[in-house]
Structures are given as C-alpha cells and as structure tokens.
PDB file of C-alpha atoms in Angstrom:
ATOM      1  CA  MET A   1     175.749 -18.318 -37.895  1.00 71.00           C
ATOM      2  CA  PHE A   2     178.248 -19.985 -35.924  1.00 74.00           C
ATOM      3  CA  LYS A   3     177.704 -18.982 -33.062  1.00 79.00           C
ATOM      4  CA  LYS A   4     174.213 -19.534 -33.578  1.00 79.00           C
ATOM      5  CA  ILE A   5     175.006 -22.944 -33.855  1.00 76.00           C
ATOM      6  CA  LEU A   6     177.752 -23.414 -31.090  1.00 79.00           C
ATOM      7  CA  SER A   7     175.279 -21.897 -28.816  1.00 73.00           C
ATOM      8  CA  PHE A   8     173.073 -25.262 -28.251  1.00 74.00           C
ATOM      9  CA  LEU A   9     176.099 -26.400 -26.716  1.00 79.00           C
ATOM     10  CA  ILE A  10     177.835 -23.665 -24.688  1.00 86.00           C
ATOM     11  CA  PRO A  11     176.560 -19.722 -24.341  1.00 84.00           C
ATOM     12  CA  ILE A  12     178.435 -17.334 -26.646  1.00 89.00           C
ATOM     13  CA  ASN A  13     178.819 -13.527 -24.800  1.00 88.00           C
ATOM     14  CA  ILE A  14     179.038 -11.681 -28.034  1.00 85.00           C
ATOM     15  CA  TYR A  15     178.816  -8.148 -26.236  1.00 83.00           C
ATOM     16  CA  LYS A  16     179.235  -6.243 -22.897  1.00 88.00           C
ATOM     17  CA  ARG A  17     178.829  -3.533 -21.321  1.00 85.00           C
ATOM     18  CA  LYS A  18     177.870  -1.431 -17.333  1.00 81.00           C
ATOM     19  CA  SER A  19     175.687   0.488 -17.217  1.00 76.00           C
ATOM     20  CA  SER A  20     174.776   3.385 -15.330  1.00 72.00           C
ATOM     21  CA  VAL A  21     171.125   2.231 -14.023  1.00 75.00           C
ATOM     22  CA  SER A  22     171.740  -1.946 -14.713  1.00 70.00           C
ATOM     23  CA  ASN A  23     175.636  -2.389 -13.799  1.00 72.00           C
ATOM     24  CA  SER A  24     176.083  -5.104 -16.107  1.00 81.00           C
ATOM     25  CA  LEU A  25     174.960  -6.078 -19.117  1.00 88.00           C
ATOM     26  CA  GLU A  26     175.145  -8.557 -21.683  1.00 89.00           C
ATOM     27  CA  VAL A  27     173.587  -9.939 -25.149  1.00 89.00           C
ATOM     28  CA  THR A  28     174.654 -13.526 -25.469  1.00 89.00           C
ATOM     29  CA  TRP A  29     173.713 -16.098 -27.653  1.00 85.00           C
ATOM     30  CA  ALA A  30     171.931 -19.239 -26.308  1.00 85.00           C
ATOM     31  CA  ASN A  31     170.472 -22.388 -27.277  1.00 82.00           C
ATOM     32  CA  GLY A  32     170.079 -20.338 -30.797  1.00 83.00           C
ATOM     33  CA  GLU A  33     168.934 -16.732 -29.482  1.00 85.00           C
ATOM     34  CA  LEU A  34     170.111 -13.994 -28.451  1.00 86.00           C
ATOM     35  CA  VAL A  35     169.376 -12.856 -25.049  1.00 89.00           C
ATOM     36  CA  LEU A  36     170.535  -9.873 -22.055  1.00 87.00           C
ATOM     37  CA  ASP A  37     170.638 -10.401 -18.988  1.00 83.00           C
ATOM     38  CA  SER A  38     172.520  -8.574 -15.982  1.00 79.00           C
ATOM     39  CA  LYS A  39     174.694  -9.903 -13.560  1.00 73.00           C
ATOM     40  CA  ASN A  40     172.132 -12.720 -11.805  1.00 68.00           C
ATOM     41  CA  THR A  41     169.374 -12.676 -14.202  1.00 71.00           C
ATOM     42  CA  ASN A  42     167.704 -12.796 -17.541  1.00 72.00           C
ATOM     43  CA  TYR A  43     166.590 -10.003 -18.539  1.00 66.00           C
ATOM     44  CA  SER A  44     164.829  -9.946 -21.690  1.00 69.00           C
ATOM     45  CA  TYR A  45     164.517 -13.336 -24.146  1.00 73.00           C
ATOM     46  CA  GLY A  46     164.895 -15.916 -22.979  1.00 74.00           C
ATOM     47  CA  SER A  47     163.412 -17.587 -19.563  1.00 79.00           C
ATOM     48  CA  LEU A  48     161.814 -14.162 -19.408  1.00 79.00           C
ATOM     49  CA  GLN A  49     159.983 -13.839 -22.514  1.00 84.00           C
ATOM     50  CA  ARG A  50     158.718 -17.715 -21.747  1.00 88.00           C
ATOM     51  CA  ILE A  51     157.053 -15.742 -17.972  1.00 91.00           C
ATOM     52  CA  LEU A  52     155.414 -13.116 -19.592  1.00 94.00           C
ATOM     53  CA  ARG A  53     153.946 -14.993 -22.354  1.00 94.00           C
ATOM     54  CA  LYS A  54     152.570 -17.434 -19.925  1.00 95.00           C
ATOM     55  CA  GLY A  55     150.638 -14.726 -18.691  1.00 97.00           C
ATOM     56  CA  LEU A  56     149.745 -13.093 -21.758  1.00 97.00           C
ATOM     57  CA  LYS A  57     148.068 -16.544 -22.678  1.00 97.00           C
ATOM     58  CA  ALA A  58     146.326 -16.523 -19.340  1.00 97.00           C
ATOM     59  CA  ILE A  59     144.218 -13.285 -20.375  1.00 98.00           C
ATOM     60  CA  GLY A  60     143.653 -14.442 -23.925  1.00 98.00           C
ATOM     61  CA  PHE A  61     145.055 -13.837 -27.444  1.00 97.00           C
ATOM     62  CA  GLU A  62     142.173 -12.828 -28.457  1.00 97.00           C
ATOM     63  CA  THR A  63     141.103 -10.622 -25.576  1.00 98.00           C
ATOM     64  CA  ILE A  64     144.475  -8.865 -26.448  1.00 98.00           C
ATOM     65  CA  ASN A  65     144.513  -8.003 -29.844  1.00 97.00           C
ATOM     66  CA  LYS A  66     140.650  -6.430 -29.620  1.00 97.00           C
ATOM     67  CA  MET A  67     142.950  -3.916 -26.991  1.00 98.00           C
ATOM     68  CA  GLU A  68     143.737  -0.070 -28.442  1.00 98.00           C
ATOM     69  CA  SER A  69     146.523   0.512 -25.863  1.00 98.00           C
ATOM     70  CA  ILE A  70     149.226  -1.180 -24.022  1.00 98.00           C
ATOM     71  CA  LEU A  71     151.743  -0.142 -21.629  1.00 98.00           C
ATOM     72  CA  VAL A  72     154.540  -1.441 -20.302  1.00 98.00           C
ATOM     73  CA  LEU A  73     156.664   0.045 -17.235  1.00 98.00           C
ATOM     74  CA  GLY A  74     160.296  -1.818 -17.765  1.00 95.00           C
ATOM     75  CA  VAL A  75     161.262  -2.275 -21.821  1.00 94.00           C
ATOM     76  CA  ALA A  76     165.471  -3.813 -21.081  1.00 88.00           C
ATOM     77  CA  GLY A  77     165.428  -5.827 -24.973  1.00 88.00           C
ATOM     78  CA  GLY A  78     161.705  -5.921 -25.548  1.00 93.00           C
ATOM     79  CA  SER A  79     161.008  -9.499 -25.575  1.00 92.00           C
ATOM     80  CA  VAL A  80     157.059  -8.836 -24.422  1.00 95.00           C
ATOM     81  CA  ILE A  81     156.924  -6.794 -26.782  1.00 96.00           C
ATOM     82  CA  LYS A  82     158.390  -9.330 -29.675  1.00 95.00           C
ATOM     83  CA  THR A  83     155.543 -11.710 -27.954  1.00 95.00           C
ATOM     84  CA  LEU A  84     152.419  -8.849 -28.487  1.00 97.00           C
ATOM     85  CA  VAL A  85     153.548  -7.500 -32.412  1.00 97.00           C
ATOM     86  CA  ASN A  86     155.271 -10.871 -33.569  1.00 95.00           C
ATOM     87  CA  GLU A  87     153.781 -14.163 -31.713  1.00 95.00           C
ATOM     88  CA  ILE A  88     149.745 -12.050 -30.690  1.00 97.00           C
ATOM     89  CA  LYS A  89     150.488  -9.690 -34.311  1.00 97.00           C
ATOM     90  CA  TYR A  90     149.041  -6.556 -31.877  1.00 98.00           C
ATOM     91  CA  LYS A  91     148.213  -3.846 -33.694  1.00 97.00           C
ATOM     92  CA  GLY A  92     146.737  -1.550 -31.719  1.00 98.00           C
ATOM     93  CA  LYS A  93     149.586   1.110 -29.626  1.00 98.00           C
ATOM     94  CA  ILE A  94     152.165  -0.159 -27.908  1.00 98.00           C
ATOM     95  CA  THR A  95     154.394   2.756 -24.932  1.00 98.00           C
ATOM     96  CA  GLY A  96     156.890   1.162 -23.631  1.00 98.00           C
ATOM     97  CA  VAL A  97     159.218   2.958 -20.451  1.00 98.00           C
ATOM     98  CA  GLU A  98     162.528   2.330 -19.772  1.00 95.00           C
ATOM     99  CA  ILE A  99     164.558   4.320 -17.423  1.00 94.00           C
ATOM    100  CA  ASP A 100     168.325   2.965 -18.721  1.00 90.00           C
ATOM    101  CA  PRO A 101     169.096   4.450 -22.245  1.00 91.00           C
ATOM    102  CA  GLU A 102     172.199   1.986 -22.524  1.00 90.00           C
ATOM    103  CA  ILE A 103     169.059  -0.757 -22.706  1.00 90.00           C
ATOM    104  CA  ILE A 104     166.999   1.069 -25.168  1.00 93.00           C
ATOM    105  CA  GLU A 105     170.370   1.605 -27.300  1.00 93.00           C
ATOM    106  CA  ILE A 106     171.424  -2.449 -27.014  1.00 92.00           C
ATOM    107  CA  ALA A 107     167.901  -3.648 -27.519  1.00 92.00           C
ATOM    108  CA  ASN A 108     168.077  -1.314 -30.547  1.00 95.00           C
ATOM    109  CA  THR A 109     170.979  -2.389 -31.904  1.00 94.00           C
ATOM    110  CA  TYR A 110     170.571  -6.031 -31.469  1.00 93.00           C
ATOM    111  CA  PHE A 111     166.727  -6.910 -31.086  1.00 92.00           C
ATOM    112  CA  LYS A 112     165.721  -4.525 -33.439  1.00 94.00           C
ATOM    113  CA  LEU A 113     163.061  -3.119 -31.803  1.00 95.00           C
ATOM    114  CA  TYR A 114     162.968   0.320 -33.498  1.00 95.00           C
ATOM    115  CA  LYS A 115     161.666  -1.279 -36.495  1.00 96.00           C
ATOM    116  CA  ILE A 116     158.553  -1.731 -34.220  1.00 97.00           C
ATOM    117  CA  PRO A 117     155.951   1.211 -35.879  1.00 96.00           C
ATOM    118  CA  ASN A 118     152.872   0.199 -33.443  1.00 97.00           C
ATOM    119  CA  LEU A 119     156.078   0.909 -30.273  1.00 98.00           C
ATOM    120  CA  THR A 120     156.372   4.404 -28.608  1.00 98.00           C
ATOM    121  CA  ILE A 121     159.447   4.367 -26.002  1.00 98.00           C
ATOM    122  CA  VAL A 122     160.008   7.081 -23.265  1.00 98.00           C
ATOM    123  CA  ILE A 123     162.829   7.171 -21.305  1.00 97.00           C
ATOM    124  CA  ASP A 124     161.917   7.704 -17.860  1.00 96.00           C
ATOM    125  CA  ASP A 125     161.463   6.013 -14.518  1.00 95.00           C
ATOM    126  CA  ALA A 126     158.663   4.285 -14.318  1.00 96.00           C
ATOM    127  CA  PHE A 127     157.082   6.053 -11.752  1.00 96.00           C
ATOM    128  CA  GLU A 128     157.689   9.577 -12.822  1.00 96.00           C
ATOM    129  CA  PHE A 129     155.557   8.722 -15.874  1.00 97.00           C
ATOM    130  CA  VAL A 130     152.631   6.456 -13.914  1.00 97.00           C
ATOM    131  CA  LEU A 131     152.580  10.271 -12.011  1.00 96.00           C
ATOM    132  CA  LYS A 132     152.077  12.308 -15.072  1.00 96.00           C
ATOM    133  CA  THR A 133     150.613  10.761 -17.899  1.00 97.00           C
ATOM    134  CA  ASN A 134     147.176  11.348 -18.356  1.00 94.00           C
ATOM    135  CA  GLU A 135     145.867   8.195 -20.385  1.00 97.00           C
ATOM    136  CA  THR A 136     144.266   5.390 -19.937  1.00 98.00           C
ATOM    137  CA  PHE A 137     144.974   1.601 -21.034  1.00 98.00           C
ATOM    138  CA  ASP A 138     143.770  -1.950 -22.022  1.00 98.00           C
ATOM    139  CA  LEU A 139     147.097  -3.565 -20.191  1.00 98.00           C
ATOM    140  CA  ILE A 140     149.703  -2.840 -18.190  1.00 98.00           C
ATOM    141  CA  ILE A 141     152.618  -5.396 -18.487  1.00 98.00           C
ATOM    142  CA  ILE A 142     155.067  -4.104 -14.894  1.00 98.00           C
ATOM    143  CA  ASP A 143     158.637  -5.834 -15.431  1.00 94.00           C
ATOM    144  CA  ILE A 144     160.656  -3.782 -13.497  1.00 93.00           C
ATOM    145  CA  PHE A 145     164.319  -5.137 -11.996  1.00 85.00           C
ATOM    146  CA  GLN A 146     167.296  -4.128 -10.777  1.00 77.00           C
ATOM    147  CA  ASP A 147     169.163  -7.050 -11.744  1.00 68.00           C
ATOM    148  CA  THR A 148     166.977  -9.618  -8.950  1.00 69.00           C
ATOM    149  CA  ASN A 149     166.008  -6.278  -7.096  1.00 82.00           C
ATOM    150  CA  MET A 150     162.372  -5.109  -7.358  1.00 91.00           C
ATOM    151  CA  PRO A 151     161.878  -1.240  -5.921  1.00 92.00           C
ATOM    152  CA  ASN A 152     159.572  -0.744  -3.005  1.00 94.00           C
ATOM    153  CA  PHE A 153     157.497   1.149  -4.594  1.00 95.00           C
ATOM    154  CA  LEU A 154     156.010  -1.100  -7.214  1.00 96.00           C
ATOM    155  CA  PHE A 155     154.041  -2.859  -3.751  1.00 97.00           C
ATOM    156  CA  GLU A 156     153.099   1.182  -2.407  1.00 96.00           C
ATOM    157  CA  LYS A 157     149.227   1.889  -1.815  1.00 96.00           C
ATOM    158  CA  PHE A 158     150.301   5.062  -3.672  1.00 96.00           C
ATOM    159  CA  PHE A 159     151.839   3.632  -6.921  1.00 96.00           C
ATOM    160  CA  ILE A 160     149.087   0.558  -6.852  1.00 97.00           C
ATOM    161  CA  ASP A 161     146.305   3.438  -6.570  1.00 97.00           C
ATOM    162  CA  ARG A 162     147.383   5.461  -9.225  1.00 97.00           C
ATOM    163  CA  ILE A 163     148.166   2.023 -11.403  1.00 97.00           C
ATOM    164  CA  GLY A 164     144.457   0.825 -10.988  1.00 97.00           C
ATOM    165  CA  THR A 165     143.440   4.693 -12.003  1.00 97.00           C
ATOM    166  CA  LEU A 166     144.778   4.427 -15.271  1.00 98.00           C
ATOM    167  CA  ILE A 167     143.383   0.944 -16.360  1.00 98.00           C
ATOM    168  CA  LYS A 168     140.369   1.292 -18.102  1.00 98.00           C
ATOM    169  CA  SER A 169     137.144  -0.570 -17.468  1.00 97.00           C
ATOM    170  CA  GLY A 170     137.983  -4.514 -18.620  1.00 97.00           C
ATOM    171  CA  GLY A 171     141.347  -4.067 -18.833  1.00 98.00           C
ATOM    172  CA  TYR A 172     145.124  -5.723 -16.634  1.00 98.00           C
ATOM    173  CA  ILE A 173     147.788  -5.331 -15.015  1.00 98.00           C
ATOM    174  CA  LEU A 174     150.369  -8.090 -15.396  1.00 98.00           C
ATOM    175  CA  PHE A 175     152.848  -7.680 -13.060  1.00 98.00           C
ATOM    176  CA  ASN A 176     156.220 -10.097 -13.470  1.00 96.00           C
ATOM    177  CA  THR A 177     157.014 -10.211  -9.342  1.00 95.00           C
ATOM    178  CA  MET A 178     160.267 -12.943  -8.084  1.00 90.00           C
ATOM    179  CA  LEU A 179     160.031 -14.966  -5.054  1.00 91.00           C
ATOM    180  CA  THR A 180     163.794 -15.331  -3.658  1.00 86.00           C
ATOM    181  CA  LYS A 181     162.971 -15.356   0.325  1.00 89.00           C
ATOM    182  CA  GLN A 182     159.613 -15.770   2.428  1.00 89.00           C
ATOM    183  CA  SER A 183     159.052 -12.933   2.480  1.00 93.00           C
ATOM    184  CA  ASP A 184     158.420 -12.351  -0.719  1.00 94.00           C
ATOM    185  CA  ASN A 185     154.818 -14.581  -0.302  1.00 94.00           C
ATOM    186  CA  ALA A 186     153.564 -12.359   2.000  1.00 95.00           C
ATOM    187  CA  ARG A 187     154.535  -9.186   0.354  1.00 96.00           C
ATOM    188  CA  ASN A 188     152.541 -10.520  -3.089  1.00 96.00           C
ATOM    189  CA  GLN A 189     149.888 -11.418  -1.042  1.00 96.00           C
ATOM    190  CA  LYS A 190     150.001  -7.678   0.907  1.00 96.00           C
ATOM    191  CA  TYR A 191     149.849  -6.963  -2.515  1.00 97.00           C
ATOM    192  CA  ARG A 192     146.563  -8.279  -3.771  1.00 97.00           C
ATOM    193  CA  ASN A 193     144.976  -7.243  -1.273  1.00 97.00           C
ATOM    194  CA  GLU A 194     145.350  -3.128  -1.206  1.00 96.00           C
ATOM    195  CA  PHE A 195     143.061  -3.921  -4.552  1.00 96.00           C
ATOM    196  CA  ASP A 196     139.451  -3.224  -3.487  1.00 95.00           C
ATOM    197  CA  VAL A 197     137.448  -6.168  -4.400  1.00 95.00           C
ATOM    198  CA  SER A 198     134.409  -4.585  -5.744  1.00 96.00           C
ATOM    199  CA  LYS A 199     136.595  -3.466  -8.981  1.00 97.00           C
ATOM    200  CA  PHE A 200     139.439  -5.435  -9.229  1.00 98.00           C
ATOM    201  CA  LYS A 201     139.774  -9.362  -8.820  1.00 97.00           C
ATOM    202  CA  THR A 202     143.624 -10.619  -8.964  1.00 98.00           C
ATOM    203  CA  LYS A 203     145.014 -13.687  -9.743  1.00 97.00           C
ATOM    204  CA  ALA A 204     148.398 -15.873  -8.988  1.00 96.00           C
ATOM    205  CA  ILE A 205     150.277 -18.002 -11.297  1.00 95.00           C
ATOM    206  CA  PRO A 206     152.365 -18.893  -9.545  1.00 89.00           C
ATOM    207  CA  ARG A 207     156.239 -20.569  -9.396  1.00 86.00           C
ATOM    208  CA  VAL A 208     157.031 -20.053 -12.991  1.00 87.00           C
ATOM    209  CA  GLU A 209     160.752 -20.369 -13.908  1.00 81.00           C
ATOM    210  CA  GLN A 210     161.094 -21.893 -10.664  1.00 80.00           C
ATOM    211  CA  HIS A 211     161.551 -18.154  -9.164  1.00 86.00           C
ATOM    212  CA  ASN A 212     158.321 -16.110 -10.887  1.00 92.00           C
ATOM    213  CA  GLU A 213     155.430 -14.985  -9.704  1.00 96.00           C
ATOM    214  CA  LEU A 214     152.767 -13.803 -11.996  1.00 97.00           C
ATOM    215  CA  ILE A 215     149.649 -11.728 -10.747  1.00 98.00           C
ATOM    216  CA  ILE A 216     147.435 -10.656 -12.893  1.00 98.00           C
ATOM    217  CA  VAL A 217     144.641  -7.792 -12.280  1.00 98.00           C
ATOM    218  CA  VAL A 218     140.878  -7.263 -13.962  1.00 98.00           C
ATOM    219  CA  LYS A 219     139.453  -4.141 -13.303  1.00 98.00           C
ATOM    220  CA  ARG A 220     135.883  -4.916 -13.270  1.00 93.00           C
TER     221      ARG A 220
END
C-alpha cells in the first residue's frame, strides 16, 4: 500500500526481467496503478489502456456486449481484456494470442489474468495463429509491438486479407498503431486502402495519447 501511495509522486519499479522476445520488461507502480512497460513504451495499463478504451468506446460498449467472440492479437499484461471484462462486462468468448510466454507469466502473477473465466490464452505467433485458425470473430483487436516497433507483416496485404476473412459480417477490427515518423502516416493510409470498399468501411482516430492512431474497420 505504501508503494502505491508513493507512486503518485514518483514511479516505483517492483519487478524487472529480460525476455527473449520482448527484451526488457518492467512492472511499476505509477499514479496508483500497476503498469507493464518495455524499455521505451507502455505495454499494458497506463496510457495503452486509455488508448484502446477510446477505440472500444468508438465501436460502442453496447455493441461489444452483444458479441459472441473476440480475438486479441497481442495480449501483453492484458489491459484491454480487463477493460472488456471489468468495464464493458463482456461475457462472451475471448481468445488472446501472445508470442511471449514470459509476458503471460507476468500478466498472471501481477495482473491476475488467469482469473478471467471466459479468456483462453494461446502462446503463438499472431501471423501463424491467423493462418491456422478456422474460427471467426465479431471483433479482432490488433495490438502488436516489439517495444516501439510494429512488425511489417501487420501491413502486408496477405495478412490484411486473411484478417478480413476471420471477421463476421457486421464485425470490427480495432488496430492500434504508432506514428513515430512522417512515413507512418502514408503507411496507415495504405493499410486502409487495402480493404475492399464494397465489403469494408474504415476510419482512423488520430493522435491518441500523442503518438498512436487507431484504425477501425467494419465489415459490411
């Protein structure tokens, strides 16, 4: 409790480790809440939770509550899952895909992710999972970073088309991106242009928490 109170004045690091996938991982008390950070950015809770909450609000909490299944690509500490379960009161099936088993160990230890009964965690590469799965989903949340970098495959047409086939009619994609250089704006616009306008509608929520842009895709 003392560390939680003190964290309103200064961040208090309580756990640090290196991961073979994510390199440096830290759990810190900051402004009265536990957050998970990489070396240069917030991975879960803190600003990231605010960013994805804004995207979920844009879709609509009532709309999400009626969904049967949600796929989260990039779990980290599970902050978006906590928003779904604790704030939206979502009761449907959640599948979380995370490449780094050490992050899931941290998420279970410090953020009690294992206590969520409607959550299934799959340790796998997101690209491989999307390639293999036969399931379809009402909402796919894409939140994949390696520190501040985004893997190139997220923006490749093959992956975009495959994600499109996994979304049910009337379903959504919520894609969290980071804009750190001028060319990232063109990259995001190109991403949106890859979707067939006769089947999908896209919009962007720019400059969320300064460096993030959310892309929302709706399947007609």
